[in-house]
Short mmCIF file of C-alpha atoms and ligand atoms in Angstrom, two decimals:
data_model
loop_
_atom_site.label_atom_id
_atom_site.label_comp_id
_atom_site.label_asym_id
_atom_site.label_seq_id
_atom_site.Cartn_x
_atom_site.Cartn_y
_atom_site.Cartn_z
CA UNK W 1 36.71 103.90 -58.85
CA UNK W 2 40.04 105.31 -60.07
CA UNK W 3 38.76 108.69 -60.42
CA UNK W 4 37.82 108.61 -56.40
CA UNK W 5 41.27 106.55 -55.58
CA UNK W 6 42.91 109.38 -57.24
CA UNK W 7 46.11 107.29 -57.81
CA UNK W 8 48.27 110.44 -59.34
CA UNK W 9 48.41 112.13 -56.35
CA UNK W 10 50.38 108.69 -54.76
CA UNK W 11 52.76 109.75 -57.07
CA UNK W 12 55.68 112.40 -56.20
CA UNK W 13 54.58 115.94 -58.24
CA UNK W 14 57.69 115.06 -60.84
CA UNK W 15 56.61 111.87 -60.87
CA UNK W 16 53.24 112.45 -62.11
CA UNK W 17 54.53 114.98 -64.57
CA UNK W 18 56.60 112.87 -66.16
CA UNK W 19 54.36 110.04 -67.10
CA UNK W 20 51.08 111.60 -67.49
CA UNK W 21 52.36 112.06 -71.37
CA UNK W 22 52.46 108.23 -71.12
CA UNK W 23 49.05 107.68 -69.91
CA UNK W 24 47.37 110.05 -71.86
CA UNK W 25 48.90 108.91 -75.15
CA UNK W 26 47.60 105.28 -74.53
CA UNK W 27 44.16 106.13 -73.44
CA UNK W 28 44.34 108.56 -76.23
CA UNK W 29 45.07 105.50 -78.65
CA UNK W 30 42.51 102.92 -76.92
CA UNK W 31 39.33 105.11 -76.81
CA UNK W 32 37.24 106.40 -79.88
CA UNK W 33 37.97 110.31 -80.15
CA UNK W 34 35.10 112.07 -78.97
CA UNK W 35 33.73 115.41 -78.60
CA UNK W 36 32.37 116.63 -75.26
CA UNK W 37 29.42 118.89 -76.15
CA UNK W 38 28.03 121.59 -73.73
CA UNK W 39 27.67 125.31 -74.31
CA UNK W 40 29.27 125.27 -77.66
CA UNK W 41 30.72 128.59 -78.46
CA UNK W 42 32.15 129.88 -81.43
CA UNK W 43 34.53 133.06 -81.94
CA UNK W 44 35.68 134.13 -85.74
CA UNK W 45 36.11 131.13 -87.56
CA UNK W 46 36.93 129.05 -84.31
CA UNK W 47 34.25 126.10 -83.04
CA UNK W 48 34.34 125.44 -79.52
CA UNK W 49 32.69 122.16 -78.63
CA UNK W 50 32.50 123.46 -75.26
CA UNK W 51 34.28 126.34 -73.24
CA UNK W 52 36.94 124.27 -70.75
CA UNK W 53 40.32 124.01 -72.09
CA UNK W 54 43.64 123.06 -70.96
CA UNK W 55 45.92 125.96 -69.98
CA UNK W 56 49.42 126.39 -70.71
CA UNK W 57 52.14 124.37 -69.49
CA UNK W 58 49.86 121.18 -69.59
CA UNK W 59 50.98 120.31 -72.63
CA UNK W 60 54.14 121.94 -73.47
CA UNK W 61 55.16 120.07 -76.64
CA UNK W 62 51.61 119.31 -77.89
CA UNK W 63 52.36 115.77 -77.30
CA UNK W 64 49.25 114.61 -75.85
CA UNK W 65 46.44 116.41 -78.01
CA UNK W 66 44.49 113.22 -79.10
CA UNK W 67 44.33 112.79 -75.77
CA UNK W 68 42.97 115.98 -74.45
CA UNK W 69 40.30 115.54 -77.46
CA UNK W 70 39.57 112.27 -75.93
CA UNK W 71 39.03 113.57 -72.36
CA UNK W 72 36.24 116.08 -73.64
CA UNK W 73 38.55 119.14 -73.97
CA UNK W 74 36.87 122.00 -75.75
CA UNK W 75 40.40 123.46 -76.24
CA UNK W 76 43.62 122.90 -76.34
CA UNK W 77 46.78 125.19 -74.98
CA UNK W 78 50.40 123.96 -75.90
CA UNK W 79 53.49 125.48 -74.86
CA UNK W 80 54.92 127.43 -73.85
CA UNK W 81 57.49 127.13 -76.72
CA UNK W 82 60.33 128.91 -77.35
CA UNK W 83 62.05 129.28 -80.90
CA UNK W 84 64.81 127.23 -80.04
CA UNK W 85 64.46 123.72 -77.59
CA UNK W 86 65.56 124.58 -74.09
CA UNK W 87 65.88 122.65 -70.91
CA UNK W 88 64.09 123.64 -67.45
CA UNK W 89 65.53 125.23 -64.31
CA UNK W 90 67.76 123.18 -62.62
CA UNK W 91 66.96 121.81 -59.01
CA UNK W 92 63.07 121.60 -57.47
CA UNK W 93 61.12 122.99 -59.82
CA UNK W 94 57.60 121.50 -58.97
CA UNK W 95 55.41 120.86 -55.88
CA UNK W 96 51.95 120.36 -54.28
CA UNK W 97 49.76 121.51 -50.93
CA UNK W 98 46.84 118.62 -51.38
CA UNK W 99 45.56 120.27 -48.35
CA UNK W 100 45.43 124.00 -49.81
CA UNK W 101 44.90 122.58 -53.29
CA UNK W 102 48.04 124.71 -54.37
CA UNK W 103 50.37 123.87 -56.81
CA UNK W 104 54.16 125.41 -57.04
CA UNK W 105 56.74 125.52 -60.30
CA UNK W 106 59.48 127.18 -61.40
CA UNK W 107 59.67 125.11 -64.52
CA UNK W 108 61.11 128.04 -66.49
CA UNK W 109 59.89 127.03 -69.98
CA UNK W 110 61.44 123.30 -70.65
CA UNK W 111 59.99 122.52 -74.30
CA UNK W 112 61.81 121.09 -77.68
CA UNK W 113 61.66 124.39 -79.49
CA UNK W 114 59.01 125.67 -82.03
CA UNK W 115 59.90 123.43 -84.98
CA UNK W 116 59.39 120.21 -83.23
CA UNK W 117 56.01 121.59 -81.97
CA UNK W 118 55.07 122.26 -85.30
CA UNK W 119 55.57 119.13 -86.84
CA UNK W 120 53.48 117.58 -83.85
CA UNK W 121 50.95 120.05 -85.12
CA UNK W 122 51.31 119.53 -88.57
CA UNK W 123 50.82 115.25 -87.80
CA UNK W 124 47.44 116.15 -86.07
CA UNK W 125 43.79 115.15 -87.80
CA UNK W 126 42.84 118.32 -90.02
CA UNK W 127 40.59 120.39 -89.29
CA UNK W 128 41.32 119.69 -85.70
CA UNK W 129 38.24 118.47 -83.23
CA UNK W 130 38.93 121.57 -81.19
CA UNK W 131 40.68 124.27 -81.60
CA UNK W 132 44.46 124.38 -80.36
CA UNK W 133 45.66 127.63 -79.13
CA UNK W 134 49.89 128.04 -78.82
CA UNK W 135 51.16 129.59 -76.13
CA UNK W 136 54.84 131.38 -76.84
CA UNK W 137 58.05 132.51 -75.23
CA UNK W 138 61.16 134.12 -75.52
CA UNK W 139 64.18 131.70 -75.05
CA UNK W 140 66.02 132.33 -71.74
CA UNK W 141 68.93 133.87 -72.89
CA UNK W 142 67.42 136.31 -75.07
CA UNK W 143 67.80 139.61 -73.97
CA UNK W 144 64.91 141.84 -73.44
CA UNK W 145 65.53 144.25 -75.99
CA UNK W 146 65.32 141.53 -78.36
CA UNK W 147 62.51 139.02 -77.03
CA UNK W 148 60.04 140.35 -79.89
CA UNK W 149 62.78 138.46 -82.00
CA UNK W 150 61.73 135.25 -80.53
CA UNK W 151 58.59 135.65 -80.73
CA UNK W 152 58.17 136.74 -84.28
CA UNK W 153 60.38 133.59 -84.42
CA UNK W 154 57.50 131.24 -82.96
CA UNK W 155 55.23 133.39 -84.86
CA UNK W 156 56.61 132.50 -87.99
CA UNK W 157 57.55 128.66 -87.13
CA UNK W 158 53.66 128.25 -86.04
CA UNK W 159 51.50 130.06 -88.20
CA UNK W 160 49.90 127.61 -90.17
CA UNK W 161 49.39 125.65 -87.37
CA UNK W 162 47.71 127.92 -84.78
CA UNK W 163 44.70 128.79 -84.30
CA UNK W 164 45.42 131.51 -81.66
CA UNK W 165 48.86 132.45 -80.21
CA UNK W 166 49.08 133.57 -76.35
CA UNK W 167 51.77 135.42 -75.86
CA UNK W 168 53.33 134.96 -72.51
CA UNK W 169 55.03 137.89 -70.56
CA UNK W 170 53.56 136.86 -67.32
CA UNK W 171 55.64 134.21 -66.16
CA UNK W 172 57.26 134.44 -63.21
CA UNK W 173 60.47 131.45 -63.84
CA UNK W 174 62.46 133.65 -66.75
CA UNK W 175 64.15 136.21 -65.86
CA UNK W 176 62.72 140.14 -66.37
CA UNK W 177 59.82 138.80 -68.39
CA UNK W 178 57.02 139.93 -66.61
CA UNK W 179 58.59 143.77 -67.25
CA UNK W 180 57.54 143.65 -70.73
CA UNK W 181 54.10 143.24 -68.95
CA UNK W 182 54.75 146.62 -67.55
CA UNK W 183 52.34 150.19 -69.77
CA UNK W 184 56.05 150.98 -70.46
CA UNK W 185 57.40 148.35 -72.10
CA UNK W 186 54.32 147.37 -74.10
CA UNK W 187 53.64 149.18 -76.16
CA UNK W 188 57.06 148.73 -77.52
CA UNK W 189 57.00 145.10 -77.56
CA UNK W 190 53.61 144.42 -79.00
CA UNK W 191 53.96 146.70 -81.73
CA UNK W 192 56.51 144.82 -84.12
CA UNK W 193 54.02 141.26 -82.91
CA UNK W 194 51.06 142.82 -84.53
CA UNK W 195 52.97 143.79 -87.39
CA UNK W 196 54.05 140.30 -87.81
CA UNK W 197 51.01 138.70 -87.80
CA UNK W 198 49.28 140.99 -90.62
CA UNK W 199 52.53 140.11 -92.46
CA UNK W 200 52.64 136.29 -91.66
CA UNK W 201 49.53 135.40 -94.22
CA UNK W 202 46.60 133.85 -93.28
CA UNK W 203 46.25 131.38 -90.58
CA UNK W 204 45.29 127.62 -90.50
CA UNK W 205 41.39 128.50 -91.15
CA UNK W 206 40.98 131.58 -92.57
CA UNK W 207 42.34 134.01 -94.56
CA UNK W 208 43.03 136.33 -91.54
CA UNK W 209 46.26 136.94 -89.19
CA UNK W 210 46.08 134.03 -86.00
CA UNK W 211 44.60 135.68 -83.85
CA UNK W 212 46.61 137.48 -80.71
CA UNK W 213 46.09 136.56 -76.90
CA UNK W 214 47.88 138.40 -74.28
CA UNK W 215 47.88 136.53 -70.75
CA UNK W 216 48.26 138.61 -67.82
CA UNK W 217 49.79 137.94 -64.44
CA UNK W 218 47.32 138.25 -61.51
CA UNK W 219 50.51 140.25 -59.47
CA UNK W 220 49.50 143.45 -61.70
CA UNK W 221 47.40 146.16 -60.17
CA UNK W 222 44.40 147.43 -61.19
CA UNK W 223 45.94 150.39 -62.10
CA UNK W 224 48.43 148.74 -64.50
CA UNK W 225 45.38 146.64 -65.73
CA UNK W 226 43.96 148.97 -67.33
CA UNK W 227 47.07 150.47 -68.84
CA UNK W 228 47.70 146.93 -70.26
CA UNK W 229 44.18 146.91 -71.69
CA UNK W 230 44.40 150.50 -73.23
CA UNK W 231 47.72 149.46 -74.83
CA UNK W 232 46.05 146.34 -76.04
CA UNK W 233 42.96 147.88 -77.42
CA UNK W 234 45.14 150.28 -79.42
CA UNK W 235 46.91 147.92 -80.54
CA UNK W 236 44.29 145.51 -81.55
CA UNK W 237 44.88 142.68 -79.56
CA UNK W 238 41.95 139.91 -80.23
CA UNK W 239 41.87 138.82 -76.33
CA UNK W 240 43.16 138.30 -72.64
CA UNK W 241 43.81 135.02 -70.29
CA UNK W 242 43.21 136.29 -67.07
CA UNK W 243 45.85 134.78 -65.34
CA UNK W 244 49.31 133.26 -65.38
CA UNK W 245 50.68 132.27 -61.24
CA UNK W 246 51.50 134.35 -58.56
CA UNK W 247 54.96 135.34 -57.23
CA UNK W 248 52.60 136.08 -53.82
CA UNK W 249 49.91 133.75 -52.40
CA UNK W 250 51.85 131.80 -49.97
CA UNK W 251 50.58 132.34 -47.10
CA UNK W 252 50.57 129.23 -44.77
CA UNK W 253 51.90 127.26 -47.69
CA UNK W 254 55.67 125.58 -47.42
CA UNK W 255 56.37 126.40 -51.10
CA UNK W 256 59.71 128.08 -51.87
CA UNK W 257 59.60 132.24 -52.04
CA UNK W 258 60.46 131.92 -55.72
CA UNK W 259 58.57 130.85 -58.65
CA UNK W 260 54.52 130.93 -59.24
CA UNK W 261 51.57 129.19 -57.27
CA UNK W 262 48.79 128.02 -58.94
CA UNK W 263 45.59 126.71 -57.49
CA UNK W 264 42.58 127.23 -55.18
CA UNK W 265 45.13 130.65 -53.68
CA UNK W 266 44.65 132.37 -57.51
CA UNK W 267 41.27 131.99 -57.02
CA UNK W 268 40.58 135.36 -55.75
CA UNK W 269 42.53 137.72 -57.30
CA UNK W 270 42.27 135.81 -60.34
CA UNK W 271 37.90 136.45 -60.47
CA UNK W 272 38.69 140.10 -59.68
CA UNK W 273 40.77 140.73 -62.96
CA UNK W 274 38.05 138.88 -64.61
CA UNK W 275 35.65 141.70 -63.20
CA UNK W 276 37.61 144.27 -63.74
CA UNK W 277 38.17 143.79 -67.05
CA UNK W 278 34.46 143.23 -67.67
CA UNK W 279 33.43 146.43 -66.35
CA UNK W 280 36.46 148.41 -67.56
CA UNK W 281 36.32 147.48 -71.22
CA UNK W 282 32.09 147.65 -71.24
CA UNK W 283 31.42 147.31 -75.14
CA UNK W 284 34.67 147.64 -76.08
CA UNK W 285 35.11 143.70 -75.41
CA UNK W 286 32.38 143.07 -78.63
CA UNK W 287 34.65 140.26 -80.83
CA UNK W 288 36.97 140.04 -78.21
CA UNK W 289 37.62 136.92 -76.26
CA UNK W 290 37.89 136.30 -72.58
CA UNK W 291 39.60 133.12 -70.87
CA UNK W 292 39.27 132.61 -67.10
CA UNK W 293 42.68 130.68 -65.42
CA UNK W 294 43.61 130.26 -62.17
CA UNK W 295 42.01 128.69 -58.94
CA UNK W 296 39.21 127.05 -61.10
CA UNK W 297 38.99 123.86 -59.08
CA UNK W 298 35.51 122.57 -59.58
CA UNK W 299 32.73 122.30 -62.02
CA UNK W 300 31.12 124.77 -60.08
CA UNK W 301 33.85 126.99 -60.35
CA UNK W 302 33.71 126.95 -63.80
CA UNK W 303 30.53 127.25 -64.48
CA UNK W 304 31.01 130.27 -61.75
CA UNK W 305 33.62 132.16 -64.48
CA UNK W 306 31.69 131.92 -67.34
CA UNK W 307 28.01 133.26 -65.22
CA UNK W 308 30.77 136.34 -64.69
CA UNK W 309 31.06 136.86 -68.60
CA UNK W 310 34.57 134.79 -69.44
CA UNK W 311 34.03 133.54 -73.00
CA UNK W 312 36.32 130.33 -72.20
CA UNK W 313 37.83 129.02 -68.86
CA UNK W 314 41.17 127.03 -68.32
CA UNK W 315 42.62 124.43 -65.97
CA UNK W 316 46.06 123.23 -65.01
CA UNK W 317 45.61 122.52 -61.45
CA UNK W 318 41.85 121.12 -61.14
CA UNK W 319 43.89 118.53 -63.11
CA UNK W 320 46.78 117.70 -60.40
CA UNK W 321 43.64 117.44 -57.89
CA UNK W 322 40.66 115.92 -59.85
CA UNK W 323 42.51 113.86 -62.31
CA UNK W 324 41.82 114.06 -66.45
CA UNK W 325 38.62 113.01 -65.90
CA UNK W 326 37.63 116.70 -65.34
CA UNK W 327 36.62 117.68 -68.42
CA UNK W 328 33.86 114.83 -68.07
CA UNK W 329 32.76 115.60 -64.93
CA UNK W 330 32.12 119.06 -65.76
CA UNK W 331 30.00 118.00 -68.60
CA UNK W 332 27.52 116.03 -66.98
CA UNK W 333 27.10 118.57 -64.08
CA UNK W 334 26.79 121.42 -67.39
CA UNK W 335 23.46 119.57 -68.20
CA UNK W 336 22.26 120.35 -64.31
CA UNK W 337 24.06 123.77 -64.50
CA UNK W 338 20.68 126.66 -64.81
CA UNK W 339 21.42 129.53 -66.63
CA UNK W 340 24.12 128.12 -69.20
CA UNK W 341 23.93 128.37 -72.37
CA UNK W 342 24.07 125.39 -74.46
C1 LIG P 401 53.53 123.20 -63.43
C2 LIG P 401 52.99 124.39 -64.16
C3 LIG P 401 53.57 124.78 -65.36
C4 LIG P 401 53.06 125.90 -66.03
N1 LIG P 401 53.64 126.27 -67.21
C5 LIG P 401 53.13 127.33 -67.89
C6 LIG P 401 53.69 127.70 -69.14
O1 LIG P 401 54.59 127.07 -69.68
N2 LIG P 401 53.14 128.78 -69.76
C7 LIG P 401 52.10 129.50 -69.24
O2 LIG P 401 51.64 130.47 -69.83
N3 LIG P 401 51.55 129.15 -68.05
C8 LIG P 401 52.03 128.09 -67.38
N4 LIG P 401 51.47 127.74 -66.18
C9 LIG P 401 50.34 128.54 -65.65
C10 LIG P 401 48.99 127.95 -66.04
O3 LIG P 401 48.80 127.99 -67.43
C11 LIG P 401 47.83 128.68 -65.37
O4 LIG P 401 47.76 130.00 -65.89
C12 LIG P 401 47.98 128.77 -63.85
O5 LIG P 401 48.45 127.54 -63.33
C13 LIG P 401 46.65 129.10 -63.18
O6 LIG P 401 45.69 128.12 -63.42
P1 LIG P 401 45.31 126.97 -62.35
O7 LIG P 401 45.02 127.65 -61.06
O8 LIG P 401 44.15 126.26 -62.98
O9 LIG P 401 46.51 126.07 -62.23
C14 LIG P 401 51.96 126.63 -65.49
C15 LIG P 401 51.38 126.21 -64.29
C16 LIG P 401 51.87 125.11 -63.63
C17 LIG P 401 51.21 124.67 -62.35
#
């Protein structure tokens, strides 16, 4: 009944954002924790009760994750965090086309700052139900030159709570970020990352550095795609999310020209870099992983991604649109679903 009255979306956007936390806190404390199993996956040491996660930005502060578990989440992104706590953008920084199933921010990375997102981490059931993958950031006033800083920072803050960092250079709400993004800037950035993590011990499960994501904006061509991946292969990066929101994709919408969409307008573009990386990496993807984001809307969408060959897929606004009850929904068409593995 509520699922179909969709009550959330009577809410203003802000509105919702601001006390989902509160719902999913209580019905994470009223209902047994339970895993959702379909397709169970597992990558190096990780378990994956089943392949849908939340992406980043749900969650910033991982204050909801018993929650998520709850819901049937097979994993878990928090952040993005910055070393240091930091407020939002100021003015509109959120919005939603019900009709286009689009969903605008310009959030800019509001979160309380690595060391408060590690204790959350720290306070969570051990080993955790699913794994929980952190998603980091360079504070805004850090220059470019320096943003490695930062995220050595978060690195080093989050180790032994991590079970895979994503390392963001793909939003589009702070400032010059996505240029580290760019063949010639990343090389130099990655470099002193990688370092850090064979430096920074072992990680929460294993005796191995945390494991390094890098999540790429769909606005790149497929030129610069494979650049990015050739950088990233050389530089033994353990896996992509394929993508972050658009600074395009507005056509017919009334969002503002700035910030990133999200939505059923990623779709697209957002399958095509899944492709593309497919075919363009060929066995060179063996132990790496491969998460599908953006315009994944549906069950059928998701089972869609992972028929093209993503390892994991990720939602942020199937969530504004369906509700939390996703993650449940998708599991009981899974069992319907031909072809998947489970
Ligand atoms: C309101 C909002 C906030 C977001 N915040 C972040 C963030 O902090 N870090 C990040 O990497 N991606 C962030 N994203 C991007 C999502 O993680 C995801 O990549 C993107 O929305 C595409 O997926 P979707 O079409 O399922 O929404 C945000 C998206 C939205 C809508």
């Amino acid at each position: 009944m509520v699922e179909r009255l969709k009550p959330w979306l009577w809410l203003s956007p802000q509105v919702a954002h601001k006390w989902g936390p509160l719902f999913l806190n209580t019905y994470g404390r009223f209902k047994p924790l339970q895993t959702l199993t379909w397709s169970p996956f597992a990558w190096r040491d990780l378990d994956f009760t089943n392949p849908l996660g939340i992406a980043g930005g749900v969650d910033k502060n991982a204050e909801c994750i018993d929650g998520w578990w709850t819901l049937g989440a097979g994993f878990i992104e928090v952040g993005t965090v910055t070393p240091r706590p930091q407020d939002g953008n100021g003015g509109k920084i959120l919005d939603r086309d019900k009709r286009a199933h689009a969903v605008w921010n310009k959030m800019g990375f509001p979160n309380r700052g690595a060391e408060f997102v590690a204790r959350q981490l720290k306070g969570l059931y051990q080993p955790h139900f699913t794994p929980i993958f952190v998603n980091i950031g360079k504070n805004r006033e850090t220059k470019l030159e320096a943003a490695h800083e930062d995220y050595i920072a978060c690195m080093k803050a989050l180790g032994d709570s991590a079970d895979a960092f994503v390392i963001n250079i793909s939003s589009p709400n702070t400032e010059g970020l996505r240029e580290l993004l760019q063949p010639e800037n990343l090389q130099r950035f990655l470099e002193p990352l990688v370092k850090a993590s064979h430096e920074n011990m072992g990680s929460r499960s294993s005796d191995q550095p945390v494991p390094l994501l890098l999540k790429v904006s769909p606005d790149i061509t497929n030129e610069e795609l494979k650049k990015v991946l050739d950088i990233s292969l050389n530089l033994n990066i353990d896996g992509w999310i394929l993508t972050n929101t658009s600074i395009g994709m507005r056509e017919g919408l009334r969002f503002p020209s700035d910030g990133g969409v999200s939505g059923l307008p990623l779709a697209k573009r957002s399958k095509e870099l899944l492709t593309h990386t497919i075919d363009y990496l060929g066995e060179r993807r063996k132990g790496k992983l491969i998460v599908s984001s953006g315009g994944v809307m549906s069950p059928t969408d998701v089972f869609e991604r992972l028929r093209m060959g993503a390892n994991l897929v990720q939602v942020y606004s199937a969530l504004v649109f369906n509700g939390p009850f996703f993650f449940r929904q998708v599991a009981d068409q899974a069992d319907l679903s031909p072809g998947l593995k489970g």
